Amino acid sequence: MSKPVDQSRMDRIVSLAKRRGFIFQSSEIYGGLNGFWDYGPLGVALKRNLKECWWQDMVAGHDELMTLAGAPSSYEMTGLDCTIIMHPQVWKCSGHFDLFHDWMVDCRESKRRFRYDHLHGRWAMYRNAKVFITTDVSGDDAEPDLIAKAQKFFKLRAKQIGDIEWSGELVALAGTSPDDSIPLCEAVAPDASEKGTLTEPREFNLMFETRIGALAGDDDDRAFLRPETAQGIFLNFKNVLDTSRVRVPFGIGQIGKSFRNEITPRNFTFRSREFEQMEIEFFCRPDDSRKWYQFWRDRRWQWYLNLGLTEGRLQLREHHEAELAHYSCGTADIEYAFPFLADGEYGELEGIAHRGDFDLRSHMEGKLVREDGKLVLETDSNGKPKHRGSGRDLSYFDDVTRERFVPHVIEPSAGADRAVLAFLCDAYHEDNVPDEKGNPRERTVLKLHPRLAPLKAAILPLVKKDGMPEVAADLYKKIKKRMPCMYDAKGSVGRRYARQDEAGTPWCITIDGQTMKDQTVTLRDRDSLNQERVPIEECAELLTERLL
Ligand code: GAP
């Protein structure tokens, strides 16, 4: 049995994120907008650092002259920045127009909307009345919620709760297939006082629609905000080949906004309606694609570890065949044990998919479907392509082997917001440290990797006199040229350390009486709490080295 969700820990993380200016609810002064989030002064720096690490480690800093451990060969990397709105045909050929949907049900009584697959429940009987009580609460909180809902439905007093007879396990309202779904007329929706208030499940496309141009009106003007950045890369495959000197195998990286009209955005920024993705489409020879898939899975896993995520809270999970997206012939998820999940549950951080030649072929030939394990053109009732492709040749000619082929694609697709959330949750610690007088003091600290930390250092004059502020300001200006840092002269040194610990600043430099005598400063490490005396002249260089 899994342990209950530690909601109070998550609440404290959310509260710190708001209090210290990491993440705010979008449009808060108007009551907020569900599924949309703004990044505050510290948050924007953290998110930019994360994206910069990804871009540097995967794209800009990639060394195409060497073969990385586990890679079948050396490879090249390059980048793109594509538009959010693209030709509407893109989404027809990619499959998103027909397939990118969730099933939803509405409650006629409470007017609430639920994802059909998020409702689950149990059969409950009281005095011959038997109904299926549902909840949208997950984890171990589900059972207590069901009991409370049954008590409300049967209009019982607390001492009568034991008279309810429960049968069967907690099961999904939707069942595992349409054959074993629970009849909706027997189901009591969360927050409903009667049974049978849920509508039949309806498909809901997750793409946000918009119109192009002032005279927009008919269906042909319908355009969509991209639900993934990947498609822009496939559309530009030929442009990149024709304008740069890359040869297969190579990858194209892109970071940018994506939009999904999620039915139930939840868990802080985890499931948002506007979010950023960091995606690579890696083009390789079909025969090598399995090896490249494994390489990218391992490389992306290691990236999270290198930046400090706790290995014990991460898991790499291969998808079962039934779970695979319409384009995928193999996918692994890198998942993190977020604190809002019950013990033993994980949330997706990144998917690494083997997309085969689905995308390039779909944009050439038209939308493809899988039949008997093969991708074939999907046709309408007249035998014509259901969604026409571009007709452009997106194959690749290898001038060394003199072969022409459509490359296969491996796609490591990460969410920047989910990664920020995972790093925030992982870095959040509460401990006890001695104050200036040696007494234990409770502290909240974000143990962020120095590369991710919004501020790298804080420069603190011990007192606002005896020339210390001037020396500190000089040092601040010197360090600021190399990395983001802060000058803070307000309050006791203990309070200033505490402020920086909460912001995740790895180093504090204090200018004190001894500095004025021997030009050394105290360098305090956030995690080990070590304090060392360092010559003031060497400070900037030392921090630069430690940041690498
Ligand atoms: N191109 C493939 C693709 O988009 P995905 O698994 O749907 O695959 C990739 O999305 C990543 O984008 C996810 O692993 C997650 O980190 C992030 N992501 C997806 N939907 C999200 C949402 N509603 N809110 C925040 N991040 C999301």
Coordinates of C-alpha atoms and ligand atoms in Angstrom, one line a residue:
M1 CA 0.0 0.0 0.0
S2 CA 1.4 3.4 -1.0
K3 CA 2.0 6.1 1.6
P4 CA -0.3 9.2 1.6
V5 CA 0.7 12.2 -0.5
D6 CA 2.8 14.7 1.5
Q7 CA 0.6 17.6 0.5
S8 CA 2.0 19.8 3.2
R9 CA 5.5 19.6 1.8
M10 CA 4.1 20.5 -1.6
D11 CA 2.2 23.4 -0.1
R12 CA 5.4 24.7 1.5
I13 CA 7.2 24.5 -1.8
V14 CA 4.4 26.4 -3.6
S15 CA 4.3 29.0 -0.8
L16 CA 8.1 29.5 -1.1
A17 CA 7.8 29.7 -4.9
K18 CA 5.3 32.6 -4.5
R19 CA 6.9 34.3 -1.5
R20 CA 10.3 34.5 -3.0
G21 CA 9.2 35.3 -6.5
F22 CA 9.8 32.1 -8.4
I23 CA 6.3 31.4 -9.8
F24 CA 3.0 33.4 -9.6
Q25 CA -0.5 32.5 -10.8
S26 CA -1.1 34.2 -14.1
S27 CA -3.6 37.2 -14.0
E28 CA -3.7 36.9 -10.3
I29 CA -5.3 40.3 -9.6
Y30 CA -8.3 39.2 -11.7
G31 CA -8.6 35.9 -9.7
G32 CA -6.1 33.9 -11.8
L33 CA -6.4 31.8 -14.9
N34 CA -6.4 28.0 -14.4
G35 CA -3.4 26.3 -16.1
F36 CA -1.4 29.5 -16.7
W37 CA 1.7 30.6 -14.7
D38 CA 4.1 33.5 -14.6
Y39 CA 7.7 33.3 -13.6
G40 CA 8.9 36.0 -11.1
P41 CA 12.4 37.5 -10.8
L42 CA 14.0 34.4 -9.3
G43 CA 11.9 32.0 -11.4
V44 CA 12.8 33.5 -14.7
A45 CA 16.5 33.3 -13.9
L46 CA 16.1 29.6 -12.8
K47 CA 14.1 28.7 -15.9
R48 CA 16.6 30.5 -18.3
N49 CA 19.5 28.8 -16.6
L50 CA 17.8 25.4 -17.1
K51 CA 17.1 26.1 -20.7
E52 CA 20.6 27.4 -21.2
C53 CA 22.1 24.2 -19.6
W54 CA 20.0 22.1 -22.0
W55 CA 21.0 24.1 -25.0
Q56 CA 24.7 24.2 -24.1
D57 CA 24.9 20.5 -23.1
M58 CA 22.8 19.2 -26.0
V59 CA 23.2 21.6 -28.9
A60 CA 25.7 24.5 -28.7
G61 CA 28.4 22.8 -26.7
H62 CA 28.1 19.4 -28.5
D63 CA 31.5 18.2 -29.8
E64 CA 30.8 16.5 -33.2
L65 CA 34.4 15.4 -33.5
M66 CA 34.2 12.8 -30.7
T67 CA 32.1 9.7 -30.3
L68 CA 30.3 10.0 -26.9
A69 CA 30.2 6.9 -24.7
G70 CA 27.3 4.6 -25.8
A71 CA 26.8 6.4 -29.2
P72 CA 27.1 4.3 -32.4
S73 CA 29.2 7.1 -34.0
S74 CA 29.9 10.8 -33.7
Y75 CA 27.1 13.1 -34.7
E76 CA 26.3 16.8 -35.3
M77 CA 23.8 19.1 -33.6
T78 CA 22.2 22.3 -34.7
G79 CA 19.1 24.4 -33.7
L80 CA 15.9 26.1 -34.9
D81 CA 13.4 28.5 -33.6
C82 CA 10.0 28.0 -35.4
T83 CA 6.7 29.8 -35.3
I84 CA 3.9 28.8 -32.8
I85 CA 1.3 29.0 -35.6
M86 CA 1.9 26.9 -38.7
H87 CA 0.0 25.9 -41.7
P88 CA -3.2 24.1 -40.5
Q89 CA -2.3 21.1 -42.8
V90 CA 0.7 20.4 -40.5
W91 CA -1.6 19.2 -37.7
K92 CA -3.7 17.1 -40.1
C93 CA -0.7 15.2 -41.3
S94 CA 1.0 15.0 -37.9
G95 CA -2.2 13.2 -36.6
H96 CA -3.0 15.9 -34.0
F97 CA -6.1 17.1 -35.7
D98 CA -7.7 13.6 -35.6
L99 CA -6.1 12.0 -32.6
F100 CA -4.9 14.6 -30.1
H101 CA -7.8 14.5 -27.8
D102 CA -9.0 13.4 -24.3
W103 CA -12.4 12.1 -23.4
M104 CA -14.3 14.3 -21.0
V105 CA -17.6 14.1 -19.1
D106 CA -19.6 17.0 -17.7
C107 CA -21.7 17.0 -14.5
R108 CA -25.1 18.5 -15.2
E109 CA -25.6 19.3 -11.6
S110 CA -22.2 20.7 -10.4
K111 CA -21.3 22.0 -13.9
R112 CA -17.8 20.6 -13.3
R113 CA -15.9 19.0 -16.2
F114 CA -13.7 15.9 -15.7
R115 CA -11.3 13.9 -17.7
Y116 CA -13.2 10.6 -18.1
D117 CA -10.0 8.6 -17.4
H118 CA -9.4 10.6 -14.2
L119 CA -12.6 9.5 -12.4
H120 CA -12.6 6.3 -10.4
G121 CA -14.7 4.9 -7.6
R122 CA -16.3 1.9 -5.8
W123 CA -19.8 0.4 -5.5
A124 CA -21.5 1.4 -2.2
M125 CA -24.8 0.1 -0.8
Y126 CA -27.0 1.4 2.0
R127 CA -30.5 0.0 2.7
N128 CA -30.9 -1.7 -0.8
A129 CA -29.8 1.4 -2.7
K130 CA -26.6 0.6 -4.6
V131 CA -24.6 3.3 -6.5
F132 CA -21.1 3.8 -7.9
I133 CA -19.5 6.6 -5.9
T134 CA -16.8 8.5 -7.9
T135 CA -13.9 10.8 -7.0
D136 CA -11.3 12.7 -9.0
V137 CA -8.9 12.5 -6.0
S138 CA -5.9 10.2 -6.6
G139 CA -3.5 8.3 -4.3
D140 CA -4.4 7.3 -0.8
D141 CA -6.7 10.3 -0.3
A142 CA -9.2 8.7 -2.7
E143 CA -10.7 6.2 -0.2
P144 CA -11.4 8.9 2.5
D145 CA -12.9 11.1 -0.2
L146 CA -15.2 8.3 -1.4
I147 CA -16.4 7.7 2.2
A148 CA -17.2 11.4 2.6
K149 CA -19.0 11.4 -0.7
A150 CA -21.0 8.3 0.1
Q151 CA -22.0 9.8 3.5
K152 CA -23.2 12.9 1.7
F153 CA -25.1 11.0 -1.0
F154 CA -26.9 8.7 1.5
K155 CA -27.4 11.6 3.9
L156 CA -25.9 9.8 6.9
R157 CA -24.5 11.0 10.2
A158 CA -20.8 10.2 10.9
K159 CA -21.7 7.3 13.2
Q160 CA -23.6 5.6 10.4
I161 CA -20.7 5.5 8.0
G162 CA -19.9 2.0 9.1
D163 CA -23.3 0.9 7.8
I164 CA -22.3 1.5 4.2
E165 CA -21.5 -1.8 2.4
W166 CA -18.6 -1.4 -0.1
S167 CA -18.0 -3.9 -2.8
G168 CA -15.2 -4.3 -5.3
E169 CA -11.9 -2.5 -5.6
L170 CA -11.3 1.1 -6.6
V171 CA -11.7 1.0 -10.4
A172 CA -11.8 3.5 -13.2
L173 CA -15.2 4.7 -14.2
A174 CA -14.1 4.2 -17.8
G175 CA -13.0 0.6 -17.1
T176 CA -10.1 -0.9 -18.9
S177 CA -12.1 -1.1 -22.1
P178 CA -15.6 0.0 -23.2
D179 CA -17.0 -3.4 -22.2
D180 CA -16.2 -3.1 -18.5
S181 CA -17.0 0.6 -18.1
I182 CA -19.4 1.5 -15.3
P183 CA -22.9 2.6 -16.5
L184 CA -23.1 6.4 -16.1
C185 CA -26.7 6.2 -14.9
E186 CA -25.4 4.4 -11.8
A187 CA -22.5 6.7 -11.1
V188 CA -22.6 9.6 -8.6
A189 CA -20.3 12.3 -9.9
P190 CA -18.0 14.1 -7.4
D191 CA -19.9 16.9 -5.9
A192 CA -23.3 15.6 -7.1
S193 CA -26.2 14.9 -4.8
E194 CA -27.9 12.5 -7.3
K195 CA -26.7 9.7 -9.5
G196 CA -26.7 9.8 -13.3
T197 CA -25.7 13.5 -13.7
L198 CA -22.7 12.8 -15.9
T199 CA -23.0 13.3 -19.6
E200 CA -21.8 10.7 -22.1
P201 CA -18.0 11.0 -22.7
R202 CA -17.2 13.4 -25.5
E203 CA -13.9 13.9 -27.4
F204 CA -12.2 17.1 -26.7
N205 CA -9.3 18.2 -29.0
L206 CA -6.5 19.6 -26.9
M207 CA -5.3 22.1 -29.5
F208 CA -6.1 25.8 -29.0
E209 CA -7.8 27.2 -32.1
T210 CA -7.3 30.7 -33.5
R211 CA -8.1 32.5 -36.7
I212 CA -5.7 34.1 -39.1
G213 CA -6.4 37.5 -40.7
A214 CA -9.0 40.2 -40.2
L215 CA -11.5 38.6 -42.5
A216 CA -11.3 35.3 -40.8
G217 CA -14.6 33.5 -40.8
D218 CA -14.9 30.2 -42.4
D219 CA -13.4 26.9 -41.4
D220 CA -10.5 27.2 -43.8
D221 CA -9.1 30.1 -41.7
R222 CA -8.9 27.9 -38.6
A223 CA -5.3 27.7 -37.3
F224 CA -3.9 26.1 -34.1
L225 CA -1.3 27.1 -31.5
R226 CA 1.3 24.3 -31.7
P227 CA 0.8 21.5 -29.1
E228 CA 4.5 20.5 -29.5
T229 CA 7.6 22.2 -31.0
A230 CA 8.6 19.1 -32.9
Q231 CA 6.6 19.7 -36.1
G232 CA 8.5 22.9 -36.9
I233 CA 11.7 20.8 -37.0
F234 CA 10.2 18.2 -39.5
L235 CA 8.9 21.0 -41.8
N236 CA 12.4 22.5 -41.9
F237 CA 14.3 19.3 -42.3
K238 CA 15.1 20.0 -45.9
N239 CA 15.9 23.7 -45.3
V240 CA 18.5 22.7 -42.6
L241 CA 20.0 20.1 -44.9
D242 CA 20.3 22.5 -47.8
T243 CA 21.7 25.4 -45.9
S244 CA 24.1 23.8 -43.4
R245 CA 26.7 21.1 -43.8
V246 CA 25.1 18.6 -41.5
R247 CA 25.0 14.9 -42.5
V248 CA 22.9 12.1 -41.1
P249 CA 23.2 11.3 -38.2
F250 CA 22.4 14.7 -36.8
G251 CA 20.0 16.3 -34.5
I252 CA 18.0 19.6 -34.4
G253 CA 17.1 21.1 -31.1
Q254 CA 14.4 23.7 -30.3
I255 CA 13.2 25.4 -27.2
G256 CA 9.8 27.1 -27.3
K257 CA 6.2 27.5 -26.1
S258 CA 3.6 24.9 -26.6
F259 CA -0.1 25.0 -25.8
R260 CA -2.6 22.4 -24.8
N261 CA -6.1 23.0 -23.7
E262 CA -5.9 20.5 -20.9
I263 CA -9.3 19.6 -19.5
T264 CA -8.0 19.5 -15.9
P265 CA -4.8 21.4 -15.4
R266 CA -3.4 20.5 -12.0
N267 CA -0.5 20.1 -9.6
F268 CA 0.9 23.6 -9.8
T269 CA 2.8 24.0 -13.1
F270 CA 3.0 20.2 -13.8
R271 CA 0.0 20.2 -16.1
S272 CA -0.4 23.6 -17.6
R273 CA -2.1 24.9 -20.7
E274 CA 0.8 27.0 -21.8
F275 CA 4.3 25.6 -21.2
E276 CA 7.7 25.3 -22.8
Q277 CA 9.3 22.3 -24.4
M278 CA 13.0 21.5 -25.1
E279 CA 12.9 19.0 -28.0
I280 CA 15.5 17.3 -30.2
E281 CA 14.6 15.5 -33.4
F282 CA 17.5 13.3 -34.1
F283 CA 17.7 11.9 -37.7
C284 CA 19.6 8.7 -38.3
R285 CA 19.8 5.7 -40.6
P286 CA 16.9 3.2 -40.0
D287 CA 19.4 0.3 -39.2
D288 CA 21.0 2.3 -36.4
S289 CA 17.9 3.7 -35.0
R290 CA 17.5 1.3 -32.0
K291 CA 21.0 2.0 -30.9
W292 CA 20.5 5.7 -31.1
Y293 CA 17.2 5.3 -29.2
Q294 CA 19.1 3.7 -26.3
F295 CA 21.9 6.3 -26.5
W296 CA 19.4 9.2 -26.2
R297 CA 17.5 7.5 -23.3
D298 CA 20.7 7.1 -21.3
R299 CA 22.1 10.5 -22.2
R300 CA 19.0 12.3 -21.2
W301 CA 18.8 10.3 -17.9
Q302 CA 22.4 11.2 -17.1
W303 CA 21.7 14.9 -17.8
Y304 CA 19.2 15.1 -15.0
L305 CA 21.6 13.4 -12.6
N306 CA 24.5 15.7 -13.6
L307 CA 22.4 18.7 -12.7
G308 CA 21.7 17.2 -9.3
L309 CA 18.3 15.4 -9.3
T310 CA 18.2 12.7 -6.7
E311 CA 18.6 9.3 -8.5
G312 CA 16.3 7.6 -6.0
R313 CA 13.4 9.9 -7.0
L314 CA 13.9 9.3 -10.8
Q315 CA 12.8 6.3 -12.8
L316 CA 13.1 5.3 -16.5
R317 CA 10.0 3.6 -17.7
E318 CA 9.6 1.9 -21.1
H319 CA 6.0 2.2 -22.4
H320 CA 3.8 -0.9 -23.0
E321 CA 2.7 -1.3 -26.6
A322 CA -0.8 -0.1 -25.8
E323 CA 0.5 3.1 -24.3
L324 CA 2.5 4.2 -27.4
A325 CA 1.5 7.4 -29.2
H326 CA 0.2 7.0 -32.7
Y327 CA 3.6 7.8 -34.2
S328 CA 5.8 5.8 -31.8
C329 CA 7.4 2.4 -32.2
G330 CA 9.1 2.7 -28.8
T331 CA 9.0 5.2 -26.0
A332 CA 10.7 5.6 -22.6
D333 CA 9.7 8.2 -20.0
I334 CA 12.0 9.7 -17.5
E335 CA 9.8 10.2 -14.5
Y336 CA 10.2 12.0 -11.1
A337 CA 8.6 11.3 -7.8
F338 CA 6.9 14.7 -7.3
P339 CA 5.8 15.4 -3.7
F340 CA 2.1 15.8 -4.8
L341 CA 2.1 12.1 -5.8
A342 CA 1.6 9.2 -3.5
D343 CA 4.7 7.3 -2.5
G344 CA 5.6 4.9 -5.4
E345 CA 3.9 7.2 -8.1
Y346 CA 5.9 9.1 -10.6
G347 CA 5.2 12.0 -13.0
E348 CA 6.6 12.4 -16.5
L349 CA 9.5 14.8 -17.0
E350 CA 10.5 13.8 -20.5
G351 CA 9.7 11.2 -23.2
I352 CA 12.2 9.7 -25.5
A353 CA 10.4 8.3 -28.5
H354 CA 11.5 6.3 -31.5
R355 CA 9.2 7.9 -34.1
G356 CA 10.5 5.9 -37.0
D357 CA 9.9 7.6 -40.4
F358 CA 6.3 8.6 -39.5
D359 CA 6.8 12.3 -39.5
L360 CA 8.9 12.9 -42.5
R361 CA 6.7 10.5 -44.6
S362 CA 3.5 12.0 -43.3
H363 CA 4.6 15.5 -44.4
M364 CA 5.5 14.1 -47.8
E365 CA 2.7 11.6 -48.5
G366 CA -0.2 12.6 -46.2
K367 CA -1.3 11.3 -42.9
L368 CA -0.3 7.7 -42.2
V369 CA -1.9 5.0 -40.1
R370 CA -0.4 1.8 -38.8
E371 CA -1.9 -1.3 -40.4
D372 CA -0.5 -4.8 -39.6
G373 CA 2.6 -3.2 -38.2
K374 CA 3.2 -1.0 -41.3
L375 CA 2.6 2.7 -41.9
V376 CA 0.2 3.2 -44.8
L377 CA -1.6 6.2 -46.2
E378 CA -4.9 6.8 -44.5
T379 CA -7.6 7.2 -47.1
D380 CA -11.2 8.5 -47.1
S381 CA -14.4 6.6 -48.3
N382 CA -13.4 7.5 -51.9
G383 CA -9.9 5.9 -51.5
K384 CA -8.3 9.4 -51.6
P385 CA -5.7 10.5 -49.0
K386 CA -7.6 11.6 -45.9
H387 CA -5.1 14.4 -45.3
R388 CA -2.8 15.4 -48.2
G389 CA 0.9 15.8 -47.5
S390 CA 3.1 18.5 -49.0
G391 CA 4.3 16.4 -51.9
R392 CA 7.8 17.6 -51.2
D393 CA 10.7 15.1 -51.2
L394 CA 12.0 14.8 -47.6
S395 CA 14.3 11.9 -48.2
Y396 CA 18.0 12.0 -47.7
F397 CA 20.8 11.1 -50.1
D398 CA 24.0 9.8 -48.5
D399 CA 26.7 10.8 -51.0
V400 CA 29.2 8.4 -49.4
T401 CA 27.1 5.2 -49.6
R402 CA 25.2 6.6 -52.6
E403 CA 21.9 5.5 -50.9
R404 CA 18.6 7.4 -50.7
F405 CA 16.4 6.8 -47.6
V406 CA 13.9 8.5 -45.3
P407 CA 15.8 9.0 -42.0
H408 CA 14.3 7.5 -38.8
V409 CA 13.8 9.9 -35.9
I410 CA 14.6 9.6 -32.2
E411 CA 13.0 12.4 -30.2
P412 CA 14.0 13.3 -26.6
S413 CA 11.2 15.7 -25.7
A414 CA 11.4 17.5 -22.3
G415 CA 9.2 20.0 -20.6
A416 CA 11.1 23.0 -19.3
D417 CA 8.4 23.9 -16.7
R418 CA 8.2 20.3 -15.4
A419 CA 12.0 20.2 -15.1
V420 CA 12.0 23.5 -13.2
L421 CA 9.3 22.1 -10.9
A422 CA 11.3 18.9 -10.3
F423 CA 14.5 20.8 -9.6
L424 CA 12.6 23.1 -7.2
C425 CA 11.0 20.2 -5.3
D426 CA 14.3 18.2 -5.2
A427 CA 16.3 21.2 -4.0
Y428 CA 13.8 22.1 -1.2
H429 CA 15.2 21.2 2.2
E430 CA 14.4 22.1 5.8
D431 CA 17.2 21.7 8.3
N432 CA 18.8 23.2 11.4
V433 CA 22.0 25.3 11.2
P434 CA 23.8 27.2 14.0
D435 CA 23.2 30.9 14.1
E436 CA 25.9 33.5 14.9
K437 CA 25.8 32.6 18.6
G438 CA 25.9 28.9 17.8
N439 CA 22.3 28.2 18.6
P440 CA 20.4 25.9 16.2
R441 CA 18.2 27.8 13.7
E442 CA 15.6 26.3 11.4
R443 CA 16.3 27.1 7.8
T444 CA 14.6 26.5 4.4
V445 CA 17.2 26.0 1.7
L446 CA 17.1 25.4 -2.0
K447 CA 20.1 23.2 -2.8
L448 CA 20.1 24.0 -6.5
H449 CA 23.0 23.1 -8.6
P450 CA 25.2 26.2 -9.0
R451 CA 24.5 26.2 -12.8
L452 CA 20.8 26.4 -12.1
A453 CA 20.8 28.8 -9.2
P454 CA 19.2 32.2 -10.1
L455 CA 22.0 34.1 -8.2
K456 CA 25.4 32.6 -7.9
A457 CA 26.7 34.8 -5.0
A458 CA 25.7 37.4 -2.5
I459 CA 28.2 40.0 -1.4
L460 CA 27.6 41.1 2.2
P461 CA 29.4 43.9 4.1
L462 CA 29.3 42.9 7.8
V463 CA 28.5 46.4 8.9
K464 CA 27.6 49.6 7.0
K465 CA 30.7 51.5 8.2
D466 CA 34.5 51.3 8.4
G467 CA 34.9 51.2 4.6
M468 CA 33.3 47.7 4.3
P469 CA 30.4 48.8 2.0
E470 CA 32.8 50.4 -0.4
V471 CA 35.0 47.3 -0.6
A472 CA 31.9 45.1 -0.9
A473 CA 30.5 47.2 -3.7
D474 CA 33.8 47.0 -5.7
L475 CA 33.8 43.2 -5.4
Y476 CA 30.1 43.1 -6.3
K477 CA 30.8 45.0 -9.5
K478 CA 33.7 42.8 -10.4
I479 CA 31.7 39.5 -9.9
K480 CA 28.6 40.9 -11.6
K481 CA 30.5 41.1 -14.8
R482 CA 30.9 37.3 -14.7
M483 CA 27.8 36.0 -13.2
P484 CA 24.4 37.1 -11.6
C485 CA 25.1 38.2 -8.0
M486 CA 23.5 40.4 -5.4
Y487 CA 24.7 43.1 -2.9
D488 CA 22.9 42.9 0.4
A489 CA 23.7 45.1 3.4
K490 CA 20.3 44.9 5.2
G491 CA 19.9 43.1 8.5
S492 CA 22.1 40.8 10.5
V493 CA 24.4 38.5 8.6
G494 CA 22.4 35.5 9.9
R495 CA 19.2 36.9 8.3
R496 CA 21.0 37.7 5.1
Y497 CA 22.4 34.1 4.9
A498 CA 18.8 32.8 5.5
R499 CA 17.5 35.0 2.6
Q500 CA 20.1 33.6 0.2
D501 CA 19.6 30.0 1.4
E502 CA 15.9 30.3 0.5
A503 CA 16.8 31.7 -2.9
G504 CA 19.2 28.9 -3.6
T505 CA 22.4 31.1 -3.8
P506 CA 25.4 28.7 -3.5
W507 CA 27.9 31.2 -2.1
C508 CA 27.9 34.2 0.3
I509 CA 30.9 36.4 0.6
T510 CA 31.3 38.5 3.7
I511 CA 33.5 41.6 3.9
D512 CA 34.5 42.0 7.6
G513 CA 37.0 43.6 9.9
Q514 CA 39.7 41.2 8.8
T515 CA 39.2 42.1 5.2
M516 CA 40.3 45.6 5.9
K517 CA 43.5 44.3 7.4
D518 CA 44.5 41.4 5.1
Q519 CA 42.3 41.7 2.0
T520 CA 40.7 38.3 2.6
V521 CA 36.9 37.6 2.7
T522 CA 34.8 34.8 4.2
L523 CA 33.4 32.5 1.5
R524 CA 30.4 30.5 2.8
D525 CA 29.1 27.4 1.1
R526 CA 25.3 27.0 1.2
D527 CA 25.3 23.2 1.5
S528 CA 28.4 22.3 3.5
L529 CA 28.2 25.6 5.5
N530 CA 32.0 25.6 5.3
Q531 CA 33.5 29.1 5.7
E532 CA 36.9 29.7 4.1
R533 CA 39.1 32.8 4.0
V534 CA 39.9 33.7 0.4
P535 CA 42.0 36.6 -0.9
I536 CA 39.5 39.2 -2.3
E537 CA 41.5 39.4 -5.5
E538 CA 40.9 35.7 -6.2
C539 CA 37.2 35.6 -5.5
A540 CA 35.8 36.2 -8.9
E541 CA 38.1 33.7 -10.6
L542 CA 37.5 31.1 -7.9
L543 CA 33.7 31.3 -8.3
T544 CA 34.0 31.1 -12.1
E545 CA 36.0 27.9 -11.8
R546 CA 33.5 26.4 -9.3
L547 CA 30.6 27.2 -11.7
L548 CA 32.0 25.0 -14.4
Ligands
GAP1 N1 6.8 15.9 -29.3 C1 6.5 14.9 -28.3 C2 5.7 15.4 -27.2 O1 5.2 16.6 -27.2 P1 4.7 14.8 -24.9 O2 5.1 13.6 -24.0 O3 3.3 15.0 -25.2 O4 5.6 14.5 -26.2 C3 6.7 16.2 -24.0 O5 5.4 16.1 -24.2 C4 7.0 16.8 -22.6 O6 6.3 18.1 -22.6 C5 6.4 16.1 -21.4 O7 7.3 15.1 -21.0 C6 6.3 17.2 -20.4 O8 7.5 17.4 -19.8 C7 5.9 18.4 -21.2 N2 4.5 18.6 -21.2 C8 3.5 18.0 -21.9 N3 2.3 18.4 -21.6 C9 2.5 19.3 -20.6 C10 1.6 20.2 -19.9 N4 0.3 20.2 -20.1 N5 2.1 21.0 -18.9 C11 3.5 21.1 -18.7 N6 4.4 20.3 -19.4 C12 3.9 19.4 -20.4

